[in-house]
CSV table of C-alpha atoms and ligand atoms in Angstrom, one decimal:
chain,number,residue,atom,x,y,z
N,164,UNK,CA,17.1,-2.9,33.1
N,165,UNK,CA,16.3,-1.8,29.9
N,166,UNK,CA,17.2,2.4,28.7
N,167,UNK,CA,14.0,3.7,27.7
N,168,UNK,CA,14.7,7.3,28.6
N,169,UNK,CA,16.1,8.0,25.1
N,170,UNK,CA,12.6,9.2,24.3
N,171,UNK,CA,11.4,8.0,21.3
N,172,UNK,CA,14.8,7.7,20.0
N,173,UNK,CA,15.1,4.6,17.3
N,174,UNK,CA,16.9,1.5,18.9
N,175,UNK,CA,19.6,1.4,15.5
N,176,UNK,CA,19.6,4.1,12.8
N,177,UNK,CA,22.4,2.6,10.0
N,178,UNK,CA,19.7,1.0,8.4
N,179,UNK,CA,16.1,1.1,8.2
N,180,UNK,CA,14.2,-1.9,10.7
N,181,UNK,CA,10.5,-2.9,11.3
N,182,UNK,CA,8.0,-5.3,12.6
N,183,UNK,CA,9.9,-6.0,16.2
N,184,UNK,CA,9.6,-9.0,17.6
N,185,UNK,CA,10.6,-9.0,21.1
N,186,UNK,CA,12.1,-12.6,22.9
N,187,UNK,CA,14.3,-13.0,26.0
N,188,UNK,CA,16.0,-16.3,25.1
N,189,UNK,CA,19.1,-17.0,27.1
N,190,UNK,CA,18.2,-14.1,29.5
N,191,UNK,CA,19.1,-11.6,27.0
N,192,UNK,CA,16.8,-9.6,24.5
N,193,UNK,CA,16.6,-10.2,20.9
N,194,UNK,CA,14.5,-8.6,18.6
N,195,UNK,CA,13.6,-10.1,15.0
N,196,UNK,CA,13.1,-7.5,12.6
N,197,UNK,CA,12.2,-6.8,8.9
N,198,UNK,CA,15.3,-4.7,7.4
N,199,UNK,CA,13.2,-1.9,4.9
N,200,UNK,CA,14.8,-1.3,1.7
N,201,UNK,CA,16.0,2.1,0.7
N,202,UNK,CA,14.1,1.9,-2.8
N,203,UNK,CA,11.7,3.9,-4.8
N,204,UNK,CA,8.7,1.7,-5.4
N,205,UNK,CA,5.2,3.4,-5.5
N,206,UNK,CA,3.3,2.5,-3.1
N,207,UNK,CA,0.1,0.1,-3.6
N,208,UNK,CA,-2.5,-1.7,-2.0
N,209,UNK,CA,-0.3,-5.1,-3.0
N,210,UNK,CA,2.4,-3.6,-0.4
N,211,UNK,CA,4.7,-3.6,-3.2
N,212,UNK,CA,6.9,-0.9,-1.9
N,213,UNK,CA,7.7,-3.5,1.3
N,214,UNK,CA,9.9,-5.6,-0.9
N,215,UNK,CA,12.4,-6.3,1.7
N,216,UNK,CA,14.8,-9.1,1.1
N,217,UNK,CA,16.2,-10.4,4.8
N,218,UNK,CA,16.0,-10.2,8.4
N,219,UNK,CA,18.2,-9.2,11.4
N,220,UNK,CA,18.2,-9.5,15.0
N,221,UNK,CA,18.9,-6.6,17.1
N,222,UNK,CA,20.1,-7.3,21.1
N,223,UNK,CA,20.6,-5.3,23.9
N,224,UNK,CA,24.1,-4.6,25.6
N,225,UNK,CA,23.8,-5.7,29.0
N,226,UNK,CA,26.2,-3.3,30.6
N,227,UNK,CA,25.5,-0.4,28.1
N,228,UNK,CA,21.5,-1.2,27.9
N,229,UNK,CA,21.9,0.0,23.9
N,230,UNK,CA,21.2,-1.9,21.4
N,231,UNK,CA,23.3,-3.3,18.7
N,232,UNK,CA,22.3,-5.2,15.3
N,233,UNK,CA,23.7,-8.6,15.4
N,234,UNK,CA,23.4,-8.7,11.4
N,235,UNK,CA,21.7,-10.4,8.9
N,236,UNK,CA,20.1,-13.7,10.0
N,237,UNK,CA,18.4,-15.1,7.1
N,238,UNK,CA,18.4,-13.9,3.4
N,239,UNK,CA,15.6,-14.5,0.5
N,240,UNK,CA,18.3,-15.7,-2.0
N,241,UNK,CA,18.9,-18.4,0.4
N,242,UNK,CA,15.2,-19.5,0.4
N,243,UNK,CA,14.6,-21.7,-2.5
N,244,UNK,CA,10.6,-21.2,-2.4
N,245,UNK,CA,10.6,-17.7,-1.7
N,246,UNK,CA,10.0,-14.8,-4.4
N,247,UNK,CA,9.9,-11.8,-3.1
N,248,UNK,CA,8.4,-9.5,0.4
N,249,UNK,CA,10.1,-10.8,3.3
N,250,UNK,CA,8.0,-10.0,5.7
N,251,UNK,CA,7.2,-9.9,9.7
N,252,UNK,CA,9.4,-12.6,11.4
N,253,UNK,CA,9.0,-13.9,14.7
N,254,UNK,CA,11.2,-16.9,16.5
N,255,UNK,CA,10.4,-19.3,19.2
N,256,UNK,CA,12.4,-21.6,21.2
N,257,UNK,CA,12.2,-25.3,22.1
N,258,UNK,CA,14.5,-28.1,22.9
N,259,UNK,CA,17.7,-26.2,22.6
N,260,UNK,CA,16.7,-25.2,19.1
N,261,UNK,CA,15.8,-22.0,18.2
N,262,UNK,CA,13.3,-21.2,15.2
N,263,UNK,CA,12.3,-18.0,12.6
N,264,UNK,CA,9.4,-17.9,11.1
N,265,UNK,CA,8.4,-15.7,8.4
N,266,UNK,CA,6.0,-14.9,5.5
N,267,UNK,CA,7.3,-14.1,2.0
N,268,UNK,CA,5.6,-14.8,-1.4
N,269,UNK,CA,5.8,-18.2,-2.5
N,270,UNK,CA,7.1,-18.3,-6.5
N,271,UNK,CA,3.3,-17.9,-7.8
N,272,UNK,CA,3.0,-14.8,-5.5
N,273,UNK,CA,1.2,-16.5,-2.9
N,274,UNK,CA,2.1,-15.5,0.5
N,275,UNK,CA,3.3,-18.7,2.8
N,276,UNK,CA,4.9,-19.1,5.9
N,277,UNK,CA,9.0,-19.9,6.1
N,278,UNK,CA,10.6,-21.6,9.1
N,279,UNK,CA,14.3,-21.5,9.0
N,280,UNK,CA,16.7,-23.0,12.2
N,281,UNK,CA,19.2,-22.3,14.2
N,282,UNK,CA,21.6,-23.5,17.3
N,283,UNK,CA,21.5,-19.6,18.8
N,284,UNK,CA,19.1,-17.6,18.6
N,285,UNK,CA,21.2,-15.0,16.8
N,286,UNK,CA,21.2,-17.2,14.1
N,287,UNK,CA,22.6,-17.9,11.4
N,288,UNK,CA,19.1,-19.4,10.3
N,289,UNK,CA,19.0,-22.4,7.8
N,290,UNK,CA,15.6,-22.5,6.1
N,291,UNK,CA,13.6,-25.4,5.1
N,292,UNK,CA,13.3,-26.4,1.1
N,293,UNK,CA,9.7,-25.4,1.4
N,294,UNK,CA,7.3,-23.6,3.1
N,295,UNK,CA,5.1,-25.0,5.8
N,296,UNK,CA,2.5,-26.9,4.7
N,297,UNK,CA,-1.3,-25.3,4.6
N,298,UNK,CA,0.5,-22.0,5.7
N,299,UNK,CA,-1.0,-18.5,4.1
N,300,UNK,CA,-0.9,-14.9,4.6
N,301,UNK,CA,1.6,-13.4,7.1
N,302,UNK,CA,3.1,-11.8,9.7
N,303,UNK,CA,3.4,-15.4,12.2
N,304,UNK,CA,4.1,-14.9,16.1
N,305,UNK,CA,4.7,-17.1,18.2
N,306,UNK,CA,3.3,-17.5,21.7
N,307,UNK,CA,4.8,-20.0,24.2
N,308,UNK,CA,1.8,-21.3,26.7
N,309,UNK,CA,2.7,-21.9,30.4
N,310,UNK,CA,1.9,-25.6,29.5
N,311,UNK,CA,4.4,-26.1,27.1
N,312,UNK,CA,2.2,-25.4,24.3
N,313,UNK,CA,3.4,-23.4,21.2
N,314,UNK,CA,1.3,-21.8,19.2
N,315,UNK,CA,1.8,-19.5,15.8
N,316,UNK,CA,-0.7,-17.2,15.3
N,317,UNK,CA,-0.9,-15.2,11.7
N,318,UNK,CA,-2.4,-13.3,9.7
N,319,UNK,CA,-3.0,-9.6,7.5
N,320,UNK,CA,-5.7,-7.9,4.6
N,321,UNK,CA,-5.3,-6.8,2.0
N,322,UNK,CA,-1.6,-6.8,0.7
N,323,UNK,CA,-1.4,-10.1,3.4
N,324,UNK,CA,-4.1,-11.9,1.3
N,325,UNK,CA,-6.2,-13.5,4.3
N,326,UNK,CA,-9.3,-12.4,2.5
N,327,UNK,CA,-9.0,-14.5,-0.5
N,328,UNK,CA,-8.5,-17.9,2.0
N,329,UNK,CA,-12.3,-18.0,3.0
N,330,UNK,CA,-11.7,-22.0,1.9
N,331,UNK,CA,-8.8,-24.0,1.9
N,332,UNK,CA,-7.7,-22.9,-1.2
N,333,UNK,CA,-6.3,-19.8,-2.4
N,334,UNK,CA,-9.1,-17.5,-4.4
N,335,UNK,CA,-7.5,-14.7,-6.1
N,336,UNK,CA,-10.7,-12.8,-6.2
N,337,UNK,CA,-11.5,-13.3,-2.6
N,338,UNK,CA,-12.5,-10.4,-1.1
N,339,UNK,CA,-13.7,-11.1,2.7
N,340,UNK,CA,-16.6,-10.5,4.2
N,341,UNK,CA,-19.2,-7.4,3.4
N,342,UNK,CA,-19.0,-4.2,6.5
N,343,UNK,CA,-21.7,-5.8,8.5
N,344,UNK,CA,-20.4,-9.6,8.4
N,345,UNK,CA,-18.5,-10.4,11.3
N,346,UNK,CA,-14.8,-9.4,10.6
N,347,UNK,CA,-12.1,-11.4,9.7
N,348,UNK,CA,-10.1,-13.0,12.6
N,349,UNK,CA,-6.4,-13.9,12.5
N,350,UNK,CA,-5.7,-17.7,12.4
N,351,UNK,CA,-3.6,-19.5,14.7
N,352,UNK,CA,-2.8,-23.7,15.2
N,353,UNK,CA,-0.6,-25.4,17.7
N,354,UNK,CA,2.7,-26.1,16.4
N,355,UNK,CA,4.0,-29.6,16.1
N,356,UNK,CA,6.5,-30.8,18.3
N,357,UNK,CA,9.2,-30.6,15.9
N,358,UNK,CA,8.0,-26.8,15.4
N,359,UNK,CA,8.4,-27.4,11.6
N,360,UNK,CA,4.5,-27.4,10.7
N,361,UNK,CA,1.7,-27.2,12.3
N,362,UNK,CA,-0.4,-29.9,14.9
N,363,UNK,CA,-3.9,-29.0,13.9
N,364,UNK,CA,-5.6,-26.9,10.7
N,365,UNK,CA,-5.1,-23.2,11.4
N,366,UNK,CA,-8.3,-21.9,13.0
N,367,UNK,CA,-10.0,-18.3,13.0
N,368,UNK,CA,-9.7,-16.3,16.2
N,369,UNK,CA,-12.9,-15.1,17.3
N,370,UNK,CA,-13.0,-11.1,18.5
N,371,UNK,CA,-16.5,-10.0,20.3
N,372,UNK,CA,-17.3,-7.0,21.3
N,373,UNK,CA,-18.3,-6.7,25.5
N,374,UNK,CA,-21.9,-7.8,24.8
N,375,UNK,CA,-20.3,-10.7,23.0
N,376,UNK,CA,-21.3,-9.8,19.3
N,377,UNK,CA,-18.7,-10.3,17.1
N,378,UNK,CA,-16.6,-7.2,15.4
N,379,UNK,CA,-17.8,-6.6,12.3
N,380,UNK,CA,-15.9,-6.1,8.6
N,381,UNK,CA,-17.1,-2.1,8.9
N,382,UNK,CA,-15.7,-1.5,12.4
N,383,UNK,CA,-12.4,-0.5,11.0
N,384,UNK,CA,-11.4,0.9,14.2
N,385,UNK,CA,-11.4,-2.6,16.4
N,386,UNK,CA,-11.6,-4.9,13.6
N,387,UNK,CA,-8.2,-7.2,13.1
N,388,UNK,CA,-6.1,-5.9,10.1
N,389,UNK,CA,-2.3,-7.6,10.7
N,390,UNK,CA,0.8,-8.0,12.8
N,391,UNK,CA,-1.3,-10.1,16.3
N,392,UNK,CA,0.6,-10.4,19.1
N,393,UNK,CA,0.0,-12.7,22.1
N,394,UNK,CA,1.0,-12.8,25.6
N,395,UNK,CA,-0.6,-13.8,28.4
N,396,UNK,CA,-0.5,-11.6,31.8
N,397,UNK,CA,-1.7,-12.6,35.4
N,398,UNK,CA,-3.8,-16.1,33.6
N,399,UNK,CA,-5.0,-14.2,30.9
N,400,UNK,CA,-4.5,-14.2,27.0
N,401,UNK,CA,-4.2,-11.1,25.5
N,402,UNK,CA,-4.3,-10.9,21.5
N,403,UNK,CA,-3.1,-7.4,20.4
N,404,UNK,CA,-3.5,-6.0,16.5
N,405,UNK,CA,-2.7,-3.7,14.1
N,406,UNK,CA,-6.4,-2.0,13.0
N,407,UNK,CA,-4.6,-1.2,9.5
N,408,UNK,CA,-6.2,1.9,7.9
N,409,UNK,CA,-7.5,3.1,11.2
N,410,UNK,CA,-3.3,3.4,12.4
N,411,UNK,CA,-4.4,1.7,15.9
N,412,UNK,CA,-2.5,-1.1,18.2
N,413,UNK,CA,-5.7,-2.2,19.7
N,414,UNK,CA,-6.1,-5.1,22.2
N,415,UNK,CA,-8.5,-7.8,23.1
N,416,UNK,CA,-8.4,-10.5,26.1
N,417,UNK,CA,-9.7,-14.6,26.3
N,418,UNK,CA,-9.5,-17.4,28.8
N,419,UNK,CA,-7.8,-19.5,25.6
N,420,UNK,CA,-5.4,-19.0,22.7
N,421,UNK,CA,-7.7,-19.9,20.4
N,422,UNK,CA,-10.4,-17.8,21.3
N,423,UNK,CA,-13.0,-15.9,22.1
N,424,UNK,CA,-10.8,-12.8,22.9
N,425,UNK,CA,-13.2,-9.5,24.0
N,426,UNK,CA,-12.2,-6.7,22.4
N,427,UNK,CA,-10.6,-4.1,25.0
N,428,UNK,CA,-9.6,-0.5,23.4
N,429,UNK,CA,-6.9,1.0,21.9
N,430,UNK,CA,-3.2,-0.3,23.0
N,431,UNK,CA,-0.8,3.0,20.7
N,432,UNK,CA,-2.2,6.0,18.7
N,433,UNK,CA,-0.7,6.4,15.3
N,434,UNK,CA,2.4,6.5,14.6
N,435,UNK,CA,4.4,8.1,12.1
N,436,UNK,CA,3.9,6.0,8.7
N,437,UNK,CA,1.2,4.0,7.4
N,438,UNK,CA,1.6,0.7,9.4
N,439,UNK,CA,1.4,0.0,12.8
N,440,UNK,CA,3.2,-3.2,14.4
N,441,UNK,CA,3.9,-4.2,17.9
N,442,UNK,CA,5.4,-6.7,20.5
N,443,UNK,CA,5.3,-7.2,24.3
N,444,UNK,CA,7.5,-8.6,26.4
N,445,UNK,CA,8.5,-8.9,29.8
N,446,UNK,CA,12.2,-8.6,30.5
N,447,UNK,CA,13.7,-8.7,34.4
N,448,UNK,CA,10.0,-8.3,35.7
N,449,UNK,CA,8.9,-5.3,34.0
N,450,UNK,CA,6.9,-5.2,30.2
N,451,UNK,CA,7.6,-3.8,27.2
N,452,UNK,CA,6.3,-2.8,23.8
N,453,UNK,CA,8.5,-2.6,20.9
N,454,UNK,CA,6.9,-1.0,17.8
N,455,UNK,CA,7.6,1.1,14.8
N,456,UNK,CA,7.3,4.5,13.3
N,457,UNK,CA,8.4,5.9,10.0
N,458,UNK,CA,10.2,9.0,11.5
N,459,UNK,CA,13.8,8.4,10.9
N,460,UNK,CA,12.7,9.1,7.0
N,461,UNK,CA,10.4,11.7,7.7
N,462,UNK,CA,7.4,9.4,7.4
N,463,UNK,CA,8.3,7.4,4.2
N,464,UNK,CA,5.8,4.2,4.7
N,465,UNK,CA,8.3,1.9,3.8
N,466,UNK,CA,11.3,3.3,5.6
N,467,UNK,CA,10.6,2.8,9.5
N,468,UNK,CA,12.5,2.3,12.8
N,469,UNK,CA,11.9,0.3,16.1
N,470,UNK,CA,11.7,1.9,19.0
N,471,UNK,CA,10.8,0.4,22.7
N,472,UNK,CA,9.2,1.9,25.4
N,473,UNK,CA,7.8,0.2,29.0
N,474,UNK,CA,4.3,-1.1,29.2
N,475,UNK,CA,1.9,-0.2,32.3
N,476,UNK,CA,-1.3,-2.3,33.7
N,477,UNK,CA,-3.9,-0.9,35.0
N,478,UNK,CA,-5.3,-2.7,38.6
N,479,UNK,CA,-8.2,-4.8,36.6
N,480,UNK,CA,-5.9,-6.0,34.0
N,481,UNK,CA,-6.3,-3.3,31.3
N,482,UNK,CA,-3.4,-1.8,29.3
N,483,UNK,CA,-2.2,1.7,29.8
N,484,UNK,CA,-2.8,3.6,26.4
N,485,UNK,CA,0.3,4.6,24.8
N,486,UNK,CA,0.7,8.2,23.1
N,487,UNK,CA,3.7,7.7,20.7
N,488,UNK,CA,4.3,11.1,20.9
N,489,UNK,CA,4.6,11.6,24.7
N,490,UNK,CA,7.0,8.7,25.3
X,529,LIG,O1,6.6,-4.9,6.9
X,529,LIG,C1,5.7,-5.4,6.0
X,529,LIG,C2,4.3,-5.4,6.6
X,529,LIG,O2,4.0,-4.1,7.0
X,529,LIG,C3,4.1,-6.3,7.8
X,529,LIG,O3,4.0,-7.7,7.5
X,529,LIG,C4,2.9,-5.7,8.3
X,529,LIG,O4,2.6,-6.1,9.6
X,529,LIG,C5,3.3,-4.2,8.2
X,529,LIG,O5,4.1,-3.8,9.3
């Protein structure tokens, strides 16, 4: 069982974490994280103030049900393609391996996706020479399919560049479609059997709305900003997403991973900080959402904390809305 009742009490506090990514691998629970920087950067639409430079993995004591940070798992200096912004991580699993992927800026300031490997899914991580090939933008996650099937699905505006990949190559004026276009959708692609790149080209996720339109540019309160997350509950896919400006986990549910997923509502309020970012994941038959807030800086965008709390369905499949401040 896992101790929510600290309420809303960050899971570590020595150093500032972010972007959790939730696994139970070995029947324990890790959780991949970005590890904020303590810096003064001002803040711009670039994300330049998240200039963090490694990762860690935080688990949870069985017989204490706290959680301890396992350490650094993978640093930039060890990344020889890598320039700068290590970003959302996630890690998957398959045939005794274990893998972390990641989105940093490649050295022409291009953001790309980073697998590294390792034996245990604490890591150490060793990273490939290069990143994967016809990978852009960010914040990867990695779903596992009943079937055996692993997908990564990725994406992020603005400071995560997906508008300027309309084509295959990178525009640096791209700037997405106009309000009343259909929005953006994150991309995803099966992963290869190896895991090191992926099966087929990365293709967009469609997100309609009930009447099956799709979700427009303007919509910034449903429309797909970063950090999707997918898991799949009772047959169905569910593709959840940071709404970006609009501070909103919102969630939207398909018959496939690669789409159409039908937008559903809102997931979590705001939190406490600019960005938003989520995972689920069920642990000993009960689900969780792990997310961040900026309150153990007193709301500094860039210096956040993970926090978990449990996950409720309703009878027809829909999530329980989650008030950040009444956990
Ligand atoms: O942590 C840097 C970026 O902020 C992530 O990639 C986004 O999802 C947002 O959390």
């Amino acid at each position: 069982m896992l101790n929510v009742s600290k309420r809303n009490e960050p899971l570590v506090k020595h150093i500032y974490t972010a972007d959790p990514s939730a696994h139970v691998f070995e029947d324990k629970l890790y959780i991949y994280v970005s590890h904020d920087l303590e810096i003064s950067v001002p803040n711009n639409l670039d994300g330049d103030h998240y200039a963090m430079e490694d990762y860690h993995v935080l688990t949870m004591d069985d017989r204490s049900a706290e959680f301890v940070d396992d350490g650094e798992i993978l640093h930039m200096k060890d990344v020889p393609w890598v320039s700068k912004q290590m970003w959302a991580p996630d890690a998957g699993f398959r045939n005794g391996k274990y893998y972390l992927y990641f989105p940093a800026r490649d050295l022409s300031g291009v953001f790309r996706i980073g697998v590294a490997t390792a034996d245990s899914p604490a890591g150490p991580f060793t990273p490939e020479a290069d990143y994967m090939e016809e990978s852009f933008s960010i914040d990867p996650a990695v779903f596992n399919d009943d079937d055996d099937e692993v997908y990564l699905i990725l994406g992020g505006l603005r400071g995560g560049q997906l508008e300027k990949w309309s084509t295959d190559t990178y525009m640096p004026d791209g700037t997405g479609p106009a309000p009343h276009e259909p929005a953006l959708g994150p991309r995803v692609a099966k992963l290869s059997k190896d895991m090191l790149s992926f099966q087929d080209k990365l293709m967009e996720i469609s997100i309609i709305d009930t009447e099956g339109r799709p979700i427009l540019a303007g919509d910034e309160e449903r429309r797909f900003f970063e950090g999707p997350w997918m898991h799949k509950y009772e047959g169905k896919y569910y593709l959840s997403y940071s709404t970006g400006n609009t501070h909103k986990i919102v969630y939207a549910i398909g018959d496939n991973p690669l789409g159409p997923f039908t937008f559903q509502g809102t997931l979590l309020t705001p939190v406490i900080g600019w960005t938003t970012h989520h995972s689920i994941v069920n642990f000993r038959d009960k689900w969780y959402l792990f997310y961040h807030d900026s309150s153990l800086s007193d709301g500094v965008s860039h210096k956040r904390c993970v926090k978990v709390t449990e996950l409720k369905y309703n009878a027809d499949g829909t999530l329980r809305m989650i008030d950040p401040n009444l956990v």
